[in-house]
Coordinates of N, CA and C in Angstrom, one line a residue:
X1 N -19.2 -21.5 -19.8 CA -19.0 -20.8 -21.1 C -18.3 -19.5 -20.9
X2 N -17.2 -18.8 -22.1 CA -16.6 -17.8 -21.7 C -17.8 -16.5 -22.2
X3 N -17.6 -15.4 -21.5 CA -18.1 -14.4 -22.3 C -17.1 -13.4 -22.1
X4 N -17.2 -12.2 -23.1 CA -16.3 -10.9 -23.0 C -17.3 -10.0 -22.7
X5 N -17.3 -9.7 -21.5 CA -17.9 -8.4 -21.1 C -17.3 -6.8 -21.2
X6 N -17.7 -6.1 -21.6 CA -16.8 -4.8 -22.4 C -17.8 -3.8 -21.5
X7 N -17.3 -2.4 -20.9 CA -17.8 -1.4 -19.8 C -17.1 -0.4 -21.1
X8 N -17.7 1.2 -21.1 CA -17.3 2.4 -21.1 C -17.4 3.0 -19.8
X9 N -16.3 4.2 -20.0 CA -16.8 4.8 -18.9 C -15.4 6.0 -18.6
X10 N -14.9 6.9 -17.7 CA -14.5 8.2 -17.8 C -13.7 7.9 -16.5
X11 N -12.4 9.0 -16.7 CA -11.8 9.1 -15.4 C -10.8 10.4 -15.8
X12 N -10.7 10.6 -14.7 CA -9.9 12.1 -14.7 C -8.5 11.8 -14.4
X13 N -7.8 12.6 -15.0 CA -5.7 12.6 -14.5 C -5.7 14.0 -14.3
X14 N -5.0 14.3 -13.3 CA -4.6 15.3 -12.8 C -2.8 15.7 -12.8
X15 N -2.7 16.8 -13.8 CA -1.1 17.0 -14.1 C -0.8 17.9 -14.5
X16 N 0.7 18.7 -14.7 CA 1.1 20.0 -14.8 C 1.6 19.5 -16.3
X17 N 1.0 20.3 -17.2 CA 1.1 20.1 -18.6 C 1.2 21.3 -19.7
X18 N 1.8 22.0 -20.5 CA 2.4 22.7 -20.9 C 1.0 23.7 -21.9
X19 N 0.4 22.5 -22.2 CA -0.4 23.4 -22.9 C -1.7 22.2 -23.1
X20 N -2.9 22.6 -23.5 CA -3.9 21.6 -23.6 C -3.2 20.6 -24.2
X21 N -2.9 20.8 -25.4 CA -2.5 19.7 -25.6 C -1.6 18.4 -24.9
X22 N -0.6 19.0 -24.5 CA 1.0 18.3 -24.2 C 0.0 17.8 -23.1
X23 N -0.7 18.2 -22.2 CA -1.7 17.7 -21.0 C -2.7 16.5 -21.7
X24 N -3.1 16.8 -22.5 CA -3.7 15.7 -22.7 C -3.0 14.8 -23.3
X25 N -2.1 15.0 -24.1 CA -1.0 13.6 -24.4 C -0.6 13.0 -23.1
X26 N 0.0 13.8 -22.0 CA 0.2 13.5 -21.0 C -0.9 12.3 -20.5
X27 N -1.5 12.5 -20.3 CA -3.0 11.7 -19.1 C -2.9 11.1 -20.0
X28 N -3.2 11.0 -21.3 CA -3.4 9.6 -22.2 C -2.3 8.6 -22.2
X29 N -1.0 8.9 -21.8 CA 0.0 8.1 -21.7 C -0.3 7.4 -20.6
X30 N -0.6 8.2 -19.4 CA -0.1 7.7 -18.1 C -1.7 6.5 -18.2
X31 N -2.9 7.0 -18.9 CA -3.6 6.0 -19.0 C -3.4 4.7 -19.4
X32 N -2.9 4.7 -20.9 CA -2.5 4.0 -21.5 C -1.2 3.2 -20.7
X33 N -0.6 3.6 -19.8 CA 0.4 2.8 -19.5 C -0.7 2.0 -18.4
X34 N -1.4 2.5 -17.6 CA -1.7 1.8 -16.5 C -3.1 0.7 -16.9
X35 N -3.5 0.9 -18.8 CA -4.0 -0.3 -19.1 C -3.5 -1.1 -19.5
X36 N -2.3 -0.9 -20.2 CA -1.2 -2.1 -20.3 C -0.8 -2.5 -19.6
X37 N -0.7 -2.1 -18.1 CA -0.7 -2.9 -16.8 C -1.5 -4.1 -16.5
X38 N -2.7 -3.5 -16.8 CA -3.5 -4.7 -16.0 C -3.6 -5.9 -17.2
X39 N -4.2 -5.1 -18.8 CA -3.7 -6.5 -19.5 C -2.2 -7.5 -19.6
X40 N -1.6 -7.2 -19.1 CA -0.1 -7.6 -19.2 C -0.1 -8.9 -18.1
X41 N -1.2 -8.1 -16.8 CA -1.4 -8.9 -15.3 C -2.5 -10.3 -16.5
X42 N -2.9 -9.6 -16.8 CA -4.7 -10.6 -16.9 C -5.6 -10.4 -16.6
X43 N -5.6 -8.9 -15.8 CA -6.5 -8.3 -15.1 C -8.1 -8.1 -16.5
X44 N -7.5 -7.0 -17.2 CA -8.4 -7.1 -18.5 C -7.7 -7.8 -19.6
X45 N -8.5 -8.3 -20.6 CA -8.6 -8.5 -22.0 C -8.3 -8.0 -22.8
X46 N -9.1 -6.4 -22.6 CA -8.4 -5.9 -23.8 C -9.0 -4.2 -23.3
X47 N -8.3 -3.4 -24.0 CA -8.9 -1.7 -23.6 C -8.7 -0.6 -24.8
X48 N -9.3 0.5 -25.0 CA -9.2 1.1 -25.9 C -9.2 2.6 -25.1
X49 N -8.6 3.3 -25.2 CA -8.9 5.3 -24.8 C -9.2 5.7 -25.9
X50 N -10.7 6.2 -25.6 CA -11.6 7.1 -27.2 C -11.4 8.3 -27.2
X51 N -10.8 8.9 -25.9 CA -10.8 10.6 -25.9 C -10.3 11.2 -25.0
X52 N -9.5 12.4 -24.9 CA -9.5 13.2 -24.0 C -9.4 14.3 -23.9
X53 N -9.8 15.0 -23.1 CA -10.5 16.9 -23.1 C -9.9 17.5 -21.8
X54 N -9.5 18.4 -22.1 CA -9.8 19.3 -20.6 C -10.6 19.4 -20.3
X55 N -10.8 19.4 -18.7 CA -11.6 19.6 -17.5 C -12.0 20.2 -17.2
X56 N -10.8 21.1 -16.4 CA -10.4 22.4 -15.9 C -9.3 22.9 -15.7
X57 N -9.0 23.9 -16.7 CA -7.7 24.3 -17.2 C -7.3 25.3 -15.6
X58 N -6.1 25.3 -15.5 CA -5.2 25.7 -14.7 C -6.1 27.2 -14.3
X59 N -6.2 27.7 -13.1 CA -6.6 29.0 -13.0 C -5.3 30.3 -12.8
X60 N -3.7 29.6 -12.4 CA -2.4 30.4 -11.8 C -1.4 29.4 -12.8
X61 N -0.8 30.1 -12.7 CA 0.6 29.2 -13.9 C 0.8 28.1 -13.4
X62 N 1.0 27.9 -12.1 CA 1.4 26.3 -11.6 C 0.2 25.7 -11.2
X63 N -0.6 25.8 -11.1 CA -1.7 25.0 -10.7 C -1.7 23.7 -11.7
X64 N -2.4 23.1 -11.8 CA -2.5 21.5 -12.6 C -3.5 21.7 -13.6
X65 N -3.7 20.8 -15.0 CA -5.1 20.7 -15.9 C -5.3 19.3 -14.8
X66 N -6.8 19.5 -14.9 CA -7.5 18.0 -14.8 C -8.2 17.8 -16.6
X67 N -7.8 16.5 -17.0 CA -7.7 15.9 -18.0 C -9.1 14.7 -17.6
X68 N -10.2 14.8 -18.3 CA -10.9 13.3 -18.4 C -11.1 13.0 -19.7
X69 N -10.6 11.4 -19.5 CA -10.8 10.8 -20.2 C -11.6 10.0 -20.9
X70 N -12.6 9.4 -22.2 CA -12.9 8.8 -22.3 C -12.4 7.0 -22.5
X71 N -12.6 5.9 -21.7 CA -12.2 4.4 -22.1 C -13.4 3.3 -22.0
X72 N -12.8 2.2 -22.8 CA -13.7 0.9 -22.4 C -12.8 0.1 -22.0
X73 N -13.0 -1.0 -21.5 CA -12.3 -2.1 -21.3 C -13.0 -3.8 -21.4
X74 N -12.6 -4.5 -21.5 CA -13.1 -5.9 -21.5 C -12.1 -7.2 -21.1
X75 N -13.5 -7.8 -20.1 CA -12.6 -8.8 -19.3 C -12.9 -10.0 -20.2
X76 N -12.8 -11.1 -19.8 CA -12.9 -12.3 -20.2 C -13.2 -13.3 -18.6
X77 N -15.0 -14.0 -19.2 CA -15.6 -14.7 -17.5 C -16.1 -16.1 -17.9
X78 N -15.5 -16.6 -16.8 CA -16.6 -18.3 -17.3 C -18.1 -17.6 -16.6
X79 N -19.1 -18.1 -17.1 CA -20.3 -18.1 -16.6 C -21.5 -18.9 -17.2
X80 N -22.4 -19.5 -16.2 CA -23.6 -20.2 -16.9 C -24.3 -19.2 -18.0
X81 N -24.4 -18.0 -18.2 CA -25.2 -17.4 -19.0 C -24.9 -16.1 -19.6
X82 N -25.5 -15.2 -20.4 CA -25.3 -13.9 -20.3 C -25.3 -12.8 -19.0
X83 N -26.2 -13.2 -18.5 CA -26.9 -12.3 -17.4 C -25.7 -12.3 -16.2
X84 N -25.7 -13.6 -16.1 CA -24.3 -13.9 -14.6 C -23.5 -13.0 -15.2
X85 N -23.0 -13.9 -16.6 CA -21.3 -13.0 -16.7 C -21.4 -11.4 -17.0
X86 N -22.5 -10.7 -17.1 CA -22.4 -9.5 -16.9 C -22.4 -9.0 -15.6
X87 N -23.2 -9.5 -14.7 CA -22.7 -9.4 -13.1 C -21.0 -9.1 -12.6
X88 N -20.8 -10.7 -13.5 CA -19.6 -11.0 -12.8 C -18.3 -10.0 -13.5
X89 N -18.5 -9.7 -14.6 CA -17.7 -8.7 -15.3 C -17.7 -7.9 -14.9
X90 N -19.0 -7.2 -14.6 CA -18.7 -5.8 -14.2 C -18.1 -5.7 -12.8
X91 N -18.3 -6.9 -12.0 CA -17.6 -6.6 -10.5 C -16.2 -6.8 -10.9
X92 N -15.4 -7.2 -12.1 CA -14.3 -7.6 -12.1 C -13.5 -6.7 -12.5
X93 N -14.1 -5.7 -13.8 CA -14.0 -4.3 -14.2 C -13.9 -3.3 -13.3
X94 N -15.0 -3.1 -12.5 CA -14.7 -2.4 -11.0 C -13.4 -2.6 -10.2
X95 N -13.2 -3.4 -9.8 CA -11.9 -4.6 -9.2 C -10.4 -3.7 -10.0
X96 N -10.8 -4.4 -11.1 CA -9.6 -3.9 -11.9 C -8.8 -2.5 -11.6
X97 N -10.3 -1.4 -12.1 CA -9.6 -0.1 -12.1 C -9.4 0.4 -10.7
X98 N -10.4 -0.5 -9.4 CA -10.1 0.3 -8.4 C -8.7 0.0 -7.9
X99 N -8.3 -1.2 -8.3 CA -6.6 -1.5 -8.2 C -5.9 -1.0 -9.0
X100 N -5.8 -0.7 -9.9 CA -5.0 0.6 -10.7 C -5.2 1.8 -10.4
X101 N -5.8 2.4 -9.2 CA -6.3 3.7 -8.1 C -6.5 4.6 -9.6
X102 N -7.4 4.6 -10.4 CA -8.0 5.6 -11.0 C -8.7 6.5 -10.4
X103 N -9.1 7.6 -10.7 CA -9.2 8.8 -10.1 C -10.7 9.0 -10.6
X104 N -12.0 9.2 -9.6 CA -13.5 9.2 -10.4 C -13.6 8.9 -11.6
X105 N -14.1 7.3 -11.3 CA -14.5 6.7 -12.6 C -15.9 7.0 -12.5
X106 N -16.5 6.6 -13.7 CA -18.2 7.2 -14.1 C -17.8 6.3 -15.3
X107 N -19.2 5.3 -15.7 CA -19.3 5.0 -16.0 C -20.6 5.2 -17.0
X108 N -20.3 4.9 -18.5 CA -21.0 6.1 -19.3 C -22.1 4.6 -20.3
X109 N -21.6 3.4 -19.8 CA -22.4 2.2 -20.4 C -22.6 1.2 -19.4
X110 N -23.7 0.3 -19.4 CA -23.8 -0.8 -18.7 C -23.0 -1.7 -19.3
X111 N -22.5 -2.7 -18.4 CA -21.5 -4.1 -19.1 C -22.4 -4.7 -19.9
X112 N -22.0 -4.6 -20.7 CA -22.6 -5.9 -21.9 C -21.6 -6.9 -21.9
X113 N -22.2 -8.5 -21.9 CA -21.5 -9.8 -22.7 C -21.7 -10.3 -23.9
X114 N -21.0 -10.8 -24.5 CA -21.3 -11.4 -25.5 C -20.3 -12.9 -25.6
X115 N -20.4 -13.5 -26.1 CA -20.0 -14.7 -25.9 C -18.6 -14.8 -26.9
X116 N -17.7 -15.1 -26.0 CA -16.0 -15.6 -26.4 C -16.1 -16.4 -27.7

């Protein structure tokens, strides 16, 4: 049986960005590109970016903002049940972003499934 398993969860971009803002458009782009990556692969199903804030704003004019973001994402698993395919999602979700080298993910929900 399929289920969609869907995670939240946070990651930081680190970049030289003009002002809070233009910095956080910035890291939402480069996020947003590198989730259209992996749905494009088949990696995920599907993804959403719900937010993003400065970190820690620059202490010297060139230093960098760190930018974290809020995301979720959802795979798509065969499995006998609920319980498996949230196992197996969440190892696949993990998988995903650690191959798209995100930068401290933290994860702010347990995987849930729900059935395809």
């Amino acid at each position: 049986m399929e289920f969609a398993v869907s995670r939240a969860g946070t990651t930081r971009v680190t970049l030289h960005g003009g002002s809070d803002t233009t910095a956080c458009d910035e890291a939402t782009e480069q996020l947003a590109e590198s989730l259209k990556h992996l749905a494009a692969e088949g990696t995920i199903a599907d993804w959403e970016i719900d937010d993003a804030e400065v970190y820690e704003h620059p202490t010297a004019p060139f230093d960098p903002y760190t930018i974290v973001l809020e995301f979720s994402v959802t795979v798509v698993v065969d499995a006998e049940d609920a319980d498996a395919a949230t196992d197996h999602g969440a190892g696949a979700i993990d998988d995903a972003l650690e191959t798209a080298d995100f930068d401290a993910v933290s994860y702010t929900s347990s995987a849930a499934a729900s059935a395809a």
